[in-house]
C-alpha cells in the first residue's frame, strides 16, 4: 500500500474545499494552490498550507503543471488530487505526476487517453457489445464523404469534436443543405477549444434523456457501479439540475445500464471514480456517449443515496486498497437533487454575471447540503466557471427531495448578482419535471426569459403590499428601530422582503 501523508489539491473553489475536508477527516495533511485572484478564497484559508502559483488566468496558474510539481517537491507532498476541470483529465499531467514519484488520485494516464478521445473510447468498448449511437467509427475531415455518411445515417445528425466537451465543437445539422457550413464551424471551434479539429458524426437522438452511471474501480480489478444520475436539465449542453435516482429507469434497465457502465470501465482497466454517460431515447433504448475520467460536479447526489464519500474512496483506491464492498452490497436509499447555483442571468440567455456577494446566507435544515467556496462580501471573479455553489437536498422519496429543494431555494439569500435560483424553482414546479416527463430539450420547450418575470399584483395584493410598505417605512425612524430592535426595510434580507411583498 502507498500511504498518503500530504495531499495537494490542484484546484479551487468548492471542489477544492470538498477534497480538503475529506482529507482532513482521514488525517492527511493538505496543501492548497491558488491564483492571485483567489488569494482570499476559502480553500486557501482552510488548507494546512497554501501557495500562490501565478496570475488570475487559468493558463498562468491552475493549468501550470510544472509549477504545481515544484510546490509538491518544496513541501514534501506525496499525492495530488486534481478535482474536476483544469488538469483533472489531462493524461500528460497525470503522467508527469507519476514520473515524479507522486500519487495521482485518479485513473492511469493510459485510461485517460483511451476515454479522453470519444472515438478511441467507442473503439475500446466495441468488444463488450455496448450500444452505440449510429455514426462514424473514426474521425473524418473529408466534407463530401462526411456528407454522404450523414445522408446514410439520416438527418438530423450531430457533428461532434472528438476531443470535445461542454458542448464545444458540437453542431446539430437538420438537412443536407446546411451540412458543409456546420461541419466547417464544428472543425473551427474544435481547433480553437481543444487544438484538435477531429470530428465525427452521430445520429441525433431526438428527445433524449441524459443518464450517467457512477463507477468505482480499484487496482485489483474490482469495478462496481453506484447507480445512475439524471442530468437532462441543461443549458448550452451543460447541466443545471441533476438527481439520483432517475424517475424513469426500471430496476431491470438500471441493472443493464450499470452492467454496461462497468464493462466500459473494464475496457480501459479503470481504477478510481469515473462516470459513464448514456443517452436514453423515448423508447428507453440507451446509447454510450463517453466516459469522464474524474469526479463529476454532481457526485454529491450519488453520495446522498449510497452513503459513500467518493473522495475518500478515491484516496483509498489511490493508496492501493481494494474496494471494501461488492456490487451486491450497494443499495439506493432515498432521493437526492442538485441545483447548480450559477452566477448567471436566466432572463438574459443565462449569460454570466459578475459582482460582489452583497448578501450571502446559506439555507439550512434537514436534508440540505451546500457545497460552495464563497462567503458574504466576496467577489465573483471573471476568470473561472460562474458556478457559486451546489445546492443539494435529500429526502425519503422524490417528492420530499423536491419539497426540500424548494424550501432551500427560498431560504438561500444571494444579492449583488443574478443567479439560477429562481430558474431552479421554475423547473422544480413545472408539471413536466414533477411528472418526470422531460428530456434535454426542457429549456427549449418550456422556458423563455420572460418566464421568471414577476407577475403584476392584483388590486388586493397591491393594497396589502402598500400597507406593509408603510409599516416598514415607519420602522426606518432611528428611535423606533432602536427601541424595538427590528430590522429596517432597507436592511431586511431579500428573502424577508420577498416574504413581505416588498420590492
Tab-separated table of C-alpha atoms in Angstrom:
chain	number	residue	atom	x	y	z
A	1	UNK	CA	0.000	0.000	0.000
A	2	UNK	CA	1.084	3.601	-0.642
A	3	UNK	CA	0.056	5.643	2.375
A	4	UNK	CA	-0.684	9.298	1.556
A	5	UNK	CA	0.687	11.669	4.203
A	6	UNK	CA	0.340	15.039	2.454
A	7	UNK	CA	-2.120	15.803	-0.337
A	8	UNK	CA	-2.079	18.786	-2.702
A	9	UNK	CA	-5.413	19.768	-4.262
A	10	UNK	CA	-4.753	21.109	-7.762
A	11	UNK	CA	-7.997	23.057	-7.978
A	12	UNK	CA	-10.008	25.892	-6.468
A	13	UNK	CA	-13.429	26.822	-5.091
A	14	UNK	CA	-15.994	24.365	-3.810
A	15	UNK	CA	-14.333	21.205	-5.143
A	16	UNK	CA	-11.023	22.139	-3.517
A	17	UNK	CA	-12.813	22.587	-0.190
A	18	UNK	CA	-14.717	19.357	-0.727
A	19	UNK	CA	-11.494	17.357	-1.172
A	20	UNK	CA	-9.676	19.145	1.642
A	21	UNK	CA	-12.425	18.289	4.116
A	22	UNK	CA	-12.375	14.587	3.349
A	23	UNK	CA	-8.577	14.545	3.519
A	24	UNK	CA	-8.674	16.225	6.929
A	25	UNK	CA	-11.101	13.576	8.216
A	26	UNK	CA	-8.633	10.932	7.053
A	27	UNK	CA	-5.759	12.555	8.967
A	28	UNK	CA	-3.956	13.665	5.796
A	29	UNK	CA	-2.047	16.973	5.754
A	30	UNK	CA	-3.229	19.298	2.988
A	31	UNK	CA	-1.805	21.856	0.584
A	32	UNK	CA	-3.842	24.321	-1.493
A	33	UNK	CA	-2.721	26.217	-4.555
A	34	UNK	CA	-4.245	29.493	-5.661
A	35	UNK	CA	-4.032	32.236	-8.238
A	36	UNK	CA	-3.633	35.900	-7.348
A	37	UNK	CA	-7.393	36.303	-7.856
A	38	UNK	CA	-8.083	33.641	-5.215
A	39	UNK	CA	-5.720	34.943	-2.530
A	40	UNK	CA	-8.573	35.288	-0.009
A	41	UNK	CA	-10.552	32.231	-1.124
A	42	UNK	CA	-11.964	29.816	1.432
A	43	UNK	CA	-9.944	26.836	0.222
A	44	UNK	CA	-6.743	28.842	0.732
A	45	UNK	CA	-7.641	29.550	4.350
A	46	UNK	CA	-8.805	26.000	5.028
A	47	UNK	CA	-5.720	24.070	3.913
A	48	UNK	CA	-2.775	23.454	6.215
A	49	UNK	CA	-0.503	25.174	3.687
A	50	UNK	CA	-1.207	27.275	0.594
A	51	UNK	CA	0.998	28.505	-2.236
A	52	UNK	CA	0.299	31.032	-4.995
A	53	UNK	CA	1.084	29.584	-8.406
A	54	UNK	CA	0.518	32.581	-10.657
A	55	UNK	CA	-1.709	35.341	-12.054
A	56	UNK	CA	-5.526	35.057	-12.282
A	57	UNK	CA	-5.736	33.481	-15.742
A	58	UNK	CA	-6.007	29.675	-15.535
A	59	UNK	CA	-3.286	29.136	-18.120
A	60	UNK	CA	-0.862	31.028	-15.887
A	61	UNK	CA	-1.849	29.358	-12.615
A	62	UNK	CA	-4.151	26.355	-12.214
A	63	UNK	CA	-3.053	24.850	-15.534
A	64	UNK	CA	0.673	25.170	-14.807
A	65	UNK	CA	1.510	21.549	-14.062
A	66	UNK	CA	5.210	22.362	-13.822
A	67	UNK	CA	4.628	24.919	-11.064
A	68	UNK	CA	2.315	22.559	-9.211
A	69	UNK	CA	5.016	19.878	-9.186
A	70	UNK	CA	7.536	22.436	-7.924
A	71	UNK	CA	5.239	23.124	-4.977
A	72	UNK	CA	4.980	19.394	-4.298
A	73	UNK	CA	8.754	18.995	-4.224
A	74	UNK	CA	9.223	22.040	-1.995
A	75	UNK	CA	6.606	20.999	0.558
A	76	UNK	CA	7.104	17.234	0.613
A	77	UNK	CA	3.755	16.428	-0.978
A	78	UNK	CA	3.262	12.790	-1.924
A	79	UNK	CA	-0.108	12.906	-3.747
A	80	UNK	CA	-2.170	15.210	-5.938
A	81	UNK	CA	-5.968	15.310	-6.211
A	82	UNK	CA	-6.999	17.209	-9.366
A	83	UNK	CA	-10.699	17.770	-8.550
A	84	UNK	CA	-12.570	18.331	-11.806
A	85	UNK	CA	-11.856	20.689	-14.662
A	86	UNK	CA	-8.386	22.188	-15.114
A	87	UNK	CA	-5.861	19.293	-15.195
A	88	UNK	CA	-8.181	16.546	-13.953
A	89	UNK	CA	-8.411	14.751	-17.321
A	90	UNK	CA	-5.006	15.719	-18.657
A	91	UNK	CA	-3.154	12.471	-19.311
A	92	UNK	CA	0.115	14.344	-19.806
A	93	UNK	CA	-0.115	15.874	-16.348
A	94	UNK	CA	-1.069	12.545	-14.759
A	95	UNK	CA	1.995	11.008	-16.376
A	96	UNK	CA	4.210	13.858	-15.102
A	97	UNK	CA	2.883	13.225	-11.590
A	98	UNK	CA	3.611	9.510	-11.832
A	99	UNK	CA	7.102	10.089	-13.250
A	100	UNK	CA	7.833	12.483	-10.376
A	101	UNK	CA	7.201	9.603	-7.988
A	102	UNK	CA	3.934	11.046	-6.695
A	103	UNK	CA	0.466	9.515	-6.424
A	104	UNK	CA	-2.178	10.841	-8.787
A	105	UNK	CA	-5.605	10.465	-7.179
A	106	UNK	CA	-7.357	9.399	-10.338
A	107	UNK	CA	-7.112	6.871	-13.159
A	108	UNK	CA	-3.978	5.984	-15.091
A	109	UNK	CA	-2.797	8.220	-17.944
A	110	UNK	CA	-3.468	5.313	-20.312
A	111	UNK	CA	-7.125	5.072	-19.253
A	112	UNK	CA	-7.461	8.843	-19.649
A	113	UNK	CA	-6.059	8.695	-23.164
A	114	UNK	CA	-8.426	5.937	-24.239
A	115	UNK	CA	-11.532	7.580	-22.805
A	116	UNK	CA	-10.448	11.163	-23.403
A	117	UNK	CA	-10.982	10.733	-27.118
A	118	UNK	CA	-14.589	9.904	-27.975
A	119	UNK	CA	-13.603	7.835	-30.976
A	120	UNK	CA	-10.988	5.724	-29.222
A	121	UNK	CA	-13.473	5.252	-26.376
A	122	UNK	CA	-16.046	3.839	-28.790
A	123	UNK	CA	-13.487	1.546	-30.339
A	124	UNK	CA	-12.402	0.306	-26.897
A	125	UNK	CA	-15.917	-0.672	-25.805
A	126	UNK	CA	-16.985	-2.422	-29.003
A	127	UNK	CA	-15.687	-5.781	-27.734
A	128	UNK	CA	-18.163	-5.563	-24.851
A	129	UNK	CA	-21.226	-5.072	-27.081
A	130	UNK	CA	-22.007	-1.649	-25.613
A	131	UNK	CA	-24.885	0.066	-27.513
A	132	UNK	CA	-23.529	2.921	-29.633
A	133	UNK	CA	-25.303	5.747	-31.461
A	134	UNK	CA	-25.194	5.102	-35.249
A	135	UNK	CA	-22.477	7.159	-36.964
A	136	UNK	CA	-18.811	7.175	-37.958
A	137	UNK	CA	-16.380	4.868	-36.199
A	138	UNK	CA	-13.434	7.194	-36.768
A	139	UNK	CA	-12.610	10.861	-37.246
A	140	UNK	CA	-13.480	12.337	-40.591
A	141	UNK	CA	-12.337	15.515	-42.326
A	142	UNK	CA	-13.467	14.967	-45.926
A	143	UNK	CA	-16.620	17.080	-46.136
A	144	UNK	CA	-18.058	15.291	-49.177
A	145	UNK	CA	-17.525	11.833	-47.650
A	146	UNK	CA	-18.910	13.026	-44.334
A	147	UNK	CA	-21.992	14.407	-46.031
A	148	UNK	CA	-22.641	11.081	-47.733
A	149	UNK	CA	-22.351	9.245	-44.400
A	150	UNK	CA	-24.718	11.750	-42.803
A	151	UNK	CA	-27.291	11.086	-45.510
A	152	UNK	CA	-26.950	7.333	-44.949
A	153	UNK	CA	-27.384	7.714	-41.172
A	154	UNK	CA	-30.306	10.056	-41.739
A	155	UNK	CA	-30.871	13.638	-40.607
A	156	UNK	CA	-30.867	15.168	-38.109
A	157	UNK	CA	-27.281	14.327	-37.249
A	158	UNK	CA	-24.774	15.639	-34.744
A	159	UNK	CA	-21.243	16.712	-35.650
A	160	UNK	CA	-19.036	16.410	-32.564
A	161	UNK	CA	-15.432	17.258	-31.774
A	162	UNK	CA	-13.559	14.063	-30.928
A	163	UNK	CA	-11.652	15.795	-28.128
A	164	UNK	CA	-14.645	17.879	-27.099
A	165	UNK	CA	-16.679	18.508	-24.000
A	166	UNK	CA	-19.057	21.052	-22.523
A	167	UNK	CA	-20.917	21.427	-25.804
A	168	UNK	CA	-17.923	22.910	-27.669
A	169	UNK	CA	-17.315	21.732	-31.219
A	170	UNK	CA	-20.836	20.349	-31.431
A	171	UNK	CA	-23.322	21.137	-34.197
A	172	UNK	CA	-26.808	19.837	-34.954
A	173	UNK	CA	-27.497	19.515	-38.687
A	174	UNK	CA	-31.111	19.135	-39.799
A	175	UNK	CA	-30.562	18.758	-43.536
A	176	UNK	CA	-28.001	18.248	-46.305
A	177	UNK	CA	-28.248	21.886	-47.410
A	178	UNK	CA	-26.584	23.136	-44.200
A	179	UNK	CA	-24.154	20.276	-43.639
A	180	UNK	CA	-20.981	21.747	-45.166
A	181	UNK	CA	-21.232	25.047	-43.318
A	182	UNK	CA	-21.968	23.393	-39.964
A	183	UNK	CA	-19.138	20.883	-40.325
A	184	UNK	CA	-16.623	23.624	-41.010
A	185	UNK	CA	-17.882	25.575	-37.996
A	186	UNK	CA	-17.539	22.483	-35.803
A	187	UNK	CA	-13.965	21.894	-37.011
A	188	UNK	CA	-13.003	25.534	-36.416
A	189	UNK	CA	-14.491	25.520	-32.924
A	190	UNK	CA	-12.776	22.229	-32.076
A	191	UNK	CA	-9.393	23.593	-33.162
A	192	UNK	CA	-9.936	26.763	-31.136
A	193	UNK	CA	-11.128	24.995	-27.976
A	194	UNK	CA	-9.006	21.828	-27.962
A	195	UNK	CA	-6.265	22.276	-30.544
A	196	UNK	CA	-7.694	19.249	-32.349
A	197	UNK	CA	-10.027	19.574	-35.335
A	198	UNK	CA	-11.014	15.903	-35.497
A	199	UNK	CA	-14.782	15.462	-35.684
A	200	UNK	CA	-17.156	12.561	-36.062
A	201	UNK	CA	-20.801	12.106	-36.962
A	202	UNK	CA	-23.615	10.629	-34.899
A	203	UNK	CA	-27.310	10.182	-35.429
A	204	UNK	CA	-29.040	12.933	-33.455
A	205	UNK	CA	-31.316	11.282	-30.925
A	206	UNK	CA	-34.474	13.373	-30.635
A	207	UNK	CA	-35.994	13.860	-27.219
A	208	UNK	CA	-33.134	12.158	-25.334
A	209	UNK	CA	-32.570	11.952	-21.623
A	210	UNK	CA	-29.035	12.263	-20.283
A	211	UNK	CA	-28.390	9.393	-17.882
A	212	UNK	CA	-24.972	8.781	-16.388
A	213	UNK	CA	-23.684	5.940	-14.237
A	214	UNK	CA	-21.128	6.449	-11.474
A	215	UNK	CA	-18.440	3.754	-11.444
A	216	UNK	CA	-15.675	2.981	-8.997
A	217	UNK	CA	-12.746	0.646	-9.624
A	218	UNK	CA	-9.591	-0.355	-7.793
A	219	UNK	CA	-6.112	-1.546	-8.795
A	220	UNK	CA	-7.088	-5.173	-8.145
A	221	UNK	CA	-9.604	-5.478	-10.987
A	222	UNK	CA	-12.739	-4.829	-8.918
A	223	UNK	CA	-15.273	-2.465	-10.520
A	224	UNK	CA	-18.765	-1.558	-9.305
A	225	UNK	CA	-21.399	0.956	-10.328
A	226	UNK	CA	-23.071	3.293	-7.855
A	227	UNK	CA	-26.316	3.648	-9.829
A	228	UNK	CA	-27.427	6.477	-12.058
A	229	UNK	CA	-27.861	10.229	-12.130
A	230	UNK	CA	-30.431	12.009	-14.290
A	231	UNK	CA	-28.802	15.095	-15.846
A	232	UNK	CA	-31.309	16.148	-18.513
A	233	UNK	CA	-31.976	19.741	-17.366
A	234	UNK	CA	-29.260	21.547	-19.306
A	235	UNK	CA	-28.444	24.859	-20.904
A	236	UNK	CA	-25.831	25.068	-23.679
A	237	UNK	CA	-25.288	21.287	-23.296
A	238	UNK	CA	-24.194	21.863	-19.681
A	239	UNK	CA	-26.101	20.571	-16.678
A	240	UNK	CA	-28.052	22.737	-14.255
A	241	UNK	CA	-30.138	20.246	-12.261
A	242	UNK	CA	-29.270	16.621	-11.508
A	243	UNK	CA	-30.996	13.937	-9.497
A	244	UNK	CA	-30.499	10.373	-8.323
A	245	UNK	CA	-32.050	8.006	-8.999
A	246	UNK	CA	-33.748	8.753	-12.328
A	247	UNK	CA	-37.538	8.767	-12.271
A	248	UNK	CA	-37.791	6.682	-15.467
A	249	UNK	CA	-35.392	3.768	-15.016
A	250	UNK	CA	-36.874	0.427	-14.098
A	251	UNK	CA	-34.806	-1.914	-11.893
A	252	UNK	CA	-34.117	-4.054	-14.972
A	253	UNK	CA	-32.956	-1.110	-17.086
A	254	UNK	CA	-30.862	0.226	-14.201
A	255	UNK	CA	-29.102	-3.132	-13.855
A	256	UNK	CA	-28.470	-3.365	-17.610
A	257	UNK	CA	-27.067	0.164	-17.854
A	258	UNK	CA	-24.973	-0.452	-14.750
A	259	UNK	CA	-23.515	-3.613	-16.262
A	260	UNK	CA	-22.616	-1.732	-19.441
A	261	UNK	CA	-21.003	1.071	-17.434
A	262	UNK	CA	-18.836	-1.441	-15.566
A	263	UNK	CA	-17.822	-3.007	-18.897
A	264	UNK	CA	-16.854	0.419	-20.256
A	265	UNK	CA	-14.606	0.906	-17.225
A	266	UNK	CA	-13.210	-2.601	-17.669
A	267	UNK	CA	-12.349	-1.805	-21.308
A	268	UNK	CA	-9.673	0.640	-20.133
A	269	UNK	CA	-8.643	-1.083	-16.860
A	270	UNK	CA	-10.134	1.790	-14.915
A	271	UNK	CA	-9.171	2.490	-11.302
A	272	UNK	CA	-10.770	5.317	-9.337
A	273	UNK	CA	-14.039	7.203	-9.622
A	274	UNK	CA	-15.433	7.811	-13.107
A	275	UNK	CA	-18.701	8.418	-14.882
A	276	UNK	CA	-20.107	6.676	-17.947
A	277	UNK	CA	-22.597	8.801	-19.854
A	278	UNK	CA	-25.515	7.477	-21.892
A	279	UNK	CA	-28.363	8.853	-23.975
A	280	UNK	CA	-31.773	7.317	-23.336
A	281	UNK	CA	-34.325	7.752	-26.132
A	282	UNK	CA	-38.095	7.945	-25.844
A	283	UNK	CA	-38.381	4.176	-26.349
A	284	UNK	CA	-35.955	3.522	-23.455
A	285	UNK	CA	-33.104	2.459	-25.734
A	286	UNK	CA	-29.760	3.654	-24.374
A	287	UNK	CA	-26.510	4.503	-26.149
A	288	UNK	CA	-22.979	5.044	-24.827
A	289	UNK	CA	-21.756	8.627	-25.178
A	290	UNK	CA	-18.445	8.939	-23.346
A	291	UNK	CA	-16.636	8.353	-20.092
A	292	UNK	CA	-15.489	11.169	-17.813
A	293	UNK	CA	-12.308	10.056	-16.097
A	294	UNK	CA	-12.680	12.173	-12.969
A	295	UNK	CA	-15.005	13.096	-10.157
A	296	UNK	CA	-18.147	14.765	-11.502
A	297	UNK	CA	-19.633	18.071	-10.347
A	298	UNK	CA	-22.831	16.223	-9.440
A	299	UNK	CA	-21.201	13.487	-7.348
A	300	UNK	CA	-22.997	14.663	-4.134
A	301	UNK	CA	-26.334	13.192	-5.240
A	302	UNK	CA	-24.690	9.783	-5.559
A	303	UNK	CA	-23.135	10.213	-2.131
A	304	UNK	CA	-26.537	11.036	-0.667
A	305	UNK	CA	-28.303	7.923	-1.986
A	306	UNK	CA	-25.424	5.496	-1.297
A	307	UNK	CA	-23.997	6.889	1.943
A	308	UNK	CA	-20.474	6.820	0.483
A	309	UNK	CA	-17.811	9.534	0.489
A	310	UNK	CA	-16.481	9.343	-3.062
A	311	UNK	CA	-13.413	11.458	-2.330
A	312	UNK	CA	-12.367	9.115	0.468
A	313	UNK	CA	-12.947	6.154	-1.841
A	314	UNK	CA	-10.748	7.815	-4.482
A	315	UNK	CA	-7.967	8.317	-1.968
A	316	UNK	CA	-8.154	4.740	-0.679
A	317	UNK	CA	-8.004	3.374	-4.215
A	318	UNK	CA	-5.016	5.617	-4.975
A	319	UNK	CA	-3.293	4.200	-1.876
A	320	UNK	CA	-3.755	0.717	-3.304
A	321	UNK	CA	-6.580	-0.594	-1.142
A	322	UNK	CA	-9.215	-2.871	-2.691
A	323	UNK	CA	-12.833	-1.728	-2.705
A	324	UNK	CA	-14.411	-2.625	0.665
A	325	UNK	CA	-17.707	-3.660	-0.928
A	326	UNK	CA	-19.104	-5.632	-3.859
A	327	UNK	CA	-21.968	-4.761	-6.204
A	328	UNK	CA	-24.497	-6.754	-4.186
A	329	UNK	CA	-23.642	-4.717	-1.072
A	330	UNK	CA	-24.823	-1.460	-2.684
A	331	UNK	CA	-28.390	-0.174	-2.492
A	332	UNK	CA	-30.272	3.040	-3.218
A	333	UNK	CA	-31.715	4.854	-0.208
A	334	UNK	CA	-33.985	7.851	-0.737
A	335	UNK	CA	-33.738	10.501	-3.441
A	336	UNK	CA	-31.378	13.434	-3.995
A	337	UNK	CA	-31.404	16.579	-6.134
A	338	UNK	CA	-28.676	19.051	-7.017
A	339	UNK	CA	-29.132	22.581	-8.324
A	340	UNK	CA	-26.011	24.246	-9.659
A	341	UNK	CA	-26.199	27.828	-8.411
A	342	UNK	CA	-24.543	29.770	-11.212
A	343	UNK	CA	-23.785	33.480	-11.297
A	344	UNK	CA	-25.869	33.746	-14.447
A	345	UNK	CA	-28.952	35.618	-15.559
A	346	UNK	CA	-31.580	33.147	-16.826
A	347	UNK	CA	-33.593	36.065	-18.206
A	348	UNK	CA	-30.635	37.073	-20.376
A	349	UNK	CA	-29.889	33.724	-22.045
A	350	UNK	CA	-28.003	32.509	-18.945
A	351	UNK	CA	-25.186	34.987	-19.516
A	352	UNK	CA	-22.599	35.005	-16.697
A	353	UNK	CA	-22.843	37.797	-14.144
A	354	UNK	CA	-20.068	39.239	-12.016
A	355	UNK	CA	-20.125	41.384	-8.914
A	356	UNK	CA	-19.928	41.260	-5.143
A	357	UNK	CA	-21.972	38.916	-2.957
A	358	UNK	CA	-23.650	41.728	-1.019
A	359	UNK	CA	-25.781	39.138	0.775
A	360	UNK	CA	-24.854	35.500	1.020
A	361	UNK	CA	-26.701	33.293	3.523
A	362	UNK	CA	-26.898	29.534	3.014
A	363	UNK	CA	-30.072	27.535	3.627
A	364	UNK	CA	-30.052	25.010	6.450
A	365	UNK	CA	-32.248	22.351	7.980
A	366	UNK	CA	-32.969	18.655	7.421
A	367	UNK	CA	-31.773	17.142	4.162
A	368	UNK	CA	-29.942	20.255	2.902
A	369	UNK	CA	-26.295	20.329	1.818
A	370	UNK	CA	-24.411	23.275	0.281
A	371	UNK	CA	-21.029	22.753	-1.385
A	372	UNK	CA	-19.557	26.186	-2.102
A	373	UNK	CA	-16.397	28.251	-1.950
A	374	UNK	CA	-17.706	31.734	-1.200
A	375	UNK	CA	-18.926	33.857	1.677
A	376	UNK	CA	-20.671	37.197	2.012
A	377	UNK	CA	-18.663	40.162	0.735
A	378	UNK	CA	-16.541	38.154	-1.707
A	379	UNK	CA	-16.342	38.981	-5.414
A	380	UNK	CA	-17.280	36.564	-8.171
A	381	UNK	CA	-14.162	36.520	-10.405
A	382	UNK	CA	-14.452	36.749	-14.166
A	383	UNK	CA	-11.648	34.276	-14.829
A	384	UNK	CA	-13.349	30.992	-13.925
A	385	UNK	CA	-16.542	28.988	-14.198
A	386	UNK	CA	-19.533	31.025	-12.906
A	387	UNK	CA	-20.758	28.325	-10.511
A	388	UNK	CA	-21.119	29.713	-6.993
A	389	UNK	CA	-22.401	26.633	-5.228
A	390	UNK	CA	-24.094	23.264	-5.472
A	391	UNK	CA	-27.339	23.137	-3.533
A	392	UNK	CA	-28.203	19.534	-2.688
A	393	UNK	CA	-31.296	18.149	-0.992
A	394	UNK	CA	-32.110	14.627	0.149
A	395	UNK	CA	-35.417	13.055	1.047
A	396	UNK	CA	-37.079	9.734	1.652
A	397	UNK	CA	-38.519	9.970	-1.865
A	398	UNK	CA	-38.525	12.285	-4.883
A	399	UNK	CA	-41.449	14.370	-3.616
A	400	UNK	CA	-39.694	15.130	-0.322
A	401	UNK	CA	-36.395	15.920	-2.078
A	402	UNK	CA	-38.225	18.393	-4.353
A	403	UNK	CA	-40.090	19.982	-1.435
A	404	UNK	CA	-36.855	20.422	0.467
A	405	UNK	CA	-35.144	21.927	-2.569
A	406	UNK	CA	-37.955	24.471	-2.997
A	407	UNK	CA	-37.715	25.372	0.680
A	408	UNK	CA	-33.920	25.643	0.490
A	409	UNK	CA	-34.082	27.880	-2.605
A	410	UNK	CA	-36.470	30.190	-0.782
A	411	UNK	CA	-34.107	30.385	2.200
A	412	UNK	CA	-30.950	30.894	0.103
A	413	UNK	CA	-30.199	34.623	0.264
A	414	UNK	CA	-27.970	35.974	-2.501
A	415	UNK	CA	-27.885	39.604	-3.608
A	416	UNK	CA	-25.404	41.588	-5.694
A	417	UNK	CA	-25.526	39.264	-8.683
A	418	UNK	CA	-28.074	37.347	-10.723
A	419	UNK	CA	-28.270	33.587	-10.106
A	420	UNK	CA	-30.066	30.467	-11.306
A	421	UNK	CA	-32.013	30.058	-8.040
A	422	UNK	CA	-35.300	31.350	-9.482
A	423	UNK	CA	-34.807	29.137	-12.524
A	424	UNK	CA	-34.484	26.197	-10.165
A	425	UNK	CA	-37.864	26.994	-8.629
A	426	UNK	CA	-39.391	27.258	-12.092
A	427	UNK	CA	-38.088	23.835	-13.129
A	428	UNK	CA	-38.996	22.066	-9.895
A	429	UNK	CA	-42.588	23.309	-10.009
A	430	UNK	CA	-43.120	22.687	-13.724
A	431	UNK	CA	-45.588	19.858	-14.469
A	432	UNK	CA	-43.138	18.214	-16.898
A	433	UNK	CA	-40.429	17.929	-14.254
A	434	UNK	CA	-42.771	16.956	-11.451
A	435	UNK	CA	-44.263	14.174	-13.587
A	436	UNK	CA	-40.835	13.036	-14.785
A	437	UNK	CA	-41.860	13.587	-18.413
A	438	UNK	CA	-38.944	15.715	-19.649
A	439	UNK	CA	-35.739	15.452	-21.674
A	440	UNK	CA	-32.693	17.529	-22.595
A	441	UNK	CA	-34.922	19.902	-24.567
A	442	UNK	CA	-36.650	21.144	-21.400
A	443	UNK	CA	-35.365	24.718	-21.668
A	444	UNK	CA	-36.081	24.948	-25.384
A	445	UNK	CA	-39.583	23.513	-24.966
A	446	UNK	CA	-40.702	25.164	-21.743
A	447	UNK	CA	-38.579	28.151	-20.762
A	448	UNK	CA	-38.411	31.706	-22.074
A	449	UNK	CA	-36.648	34.702	-20.477
A	450	UNK	CA	-39.981	36.286	-19.569
A	451	UNK	CA	-40.980	33.178	-17.610
A	452	UNK	CA	-39.218	34.408	-14.474
A	453	UNK	CA	-40.510	37.993	-14.708
A	454	UNK	CA	-42.598	38.829	-11.612
A	455	UNK	CA	-46.338	38.889	-12.277
A	456	UNK	CA	-48.208	42.147	-11.793
A	457	UNK	CA	-50.018	42.058	-8.421
A	458	UNK	CA	-53.805	42.212	-8.288
A	459	UNK	CA	-55.544	45.111	-6.543
A	460	UNK	CA	-55.906	43.340	-3.186
A	461	UNK	CA	-52.259	42.275	-3.167
A	462	UNK	CA	-51.193	45.820	-4.059
A	463	UNK	CA	-53.169	47.220	-1.097
A	464	UNK	CA	-51.556	44.732	1.309
A	465	UNK	CA	-48.097	45.483	-0.073
A	466	UNK	CA	-48.706	49.238	0.282
A	467	UNK	CA	-49.791	48.780	3.899
A	468	UNK	CA	-46.770	46.654	4.711
A	469	UNK	CA	-44.551	49.157	2.947
A	470	UNK	CA	-45.944	51.957	5.119
A	471	UNK	CA	-45.233	49.868	8.217
A	472	UNK	CA	-41.665	49.281	7.091
A	473	UNK	CA	-41.151	52.993	6.401
A	474	UNK	CA	-42.278	53.714	9.936
A	475	UNK	CA	-39.627	51.364	11.334
A	476	UNK	CA	-36.964	53.303	9.438
A	477	UNK	CA	-37.139	56.047	12.051
A	478	UNK	CA	-33.963	55.666	14.157
A	479	UNK	CA	-35.608	55.875	17.575
A	480	UNK	CA	-38.331	53.407	16.736
A	481	UNK	CA	-35.867	50.973	15.283
A	482	UNK	CA	-33.587	51.270	18.257
A	483	UNK	CA	-36.428	50.837	20.700
A	484	UNK	CA	-37.884	47.738	19.074
A	485	UNK	CA	-34.637	46.186	17.848
A	486	UNK	CA	-36.347	45.442	14.497
A	487	UNK	CA	-34.545	45.390	11.176
A	488	UNK	CA	-35.419	48.323	8.922
A	489	UNK	CA	-36.856	47.848	5.470
A	490	UNK	CA	-33.573	48.878	3.883
A	491	UNK	CA	-31.642	46.356	5.966
A	492	UNK	CA	-34.060	43.454	5.640
A	493	UNK	CA	-32.804	40.463	3.692
A	494	UNK	CA	-34.003	39.789	0.162
A	495	UNK	CA	-35.788	36.692	1.440
A	496	UNK	CA	-37.525	38.704	4.180
A	497	UNK	CA	-38.536	41.451	1.749
A	498	UNK	CA	-39.967	38.899	-0.649
A	499	UNK	CA	-41.973	37.355	2.184
A	500	UNK	CA	-43.422	40.775	2.971
A	501	UNK	CA	-44.249	41.507	-0.646
A	502	UNK	CA	-41.847	44.474	-0.786
A	503	UNK	CA	-39.621	45.138	-3.769
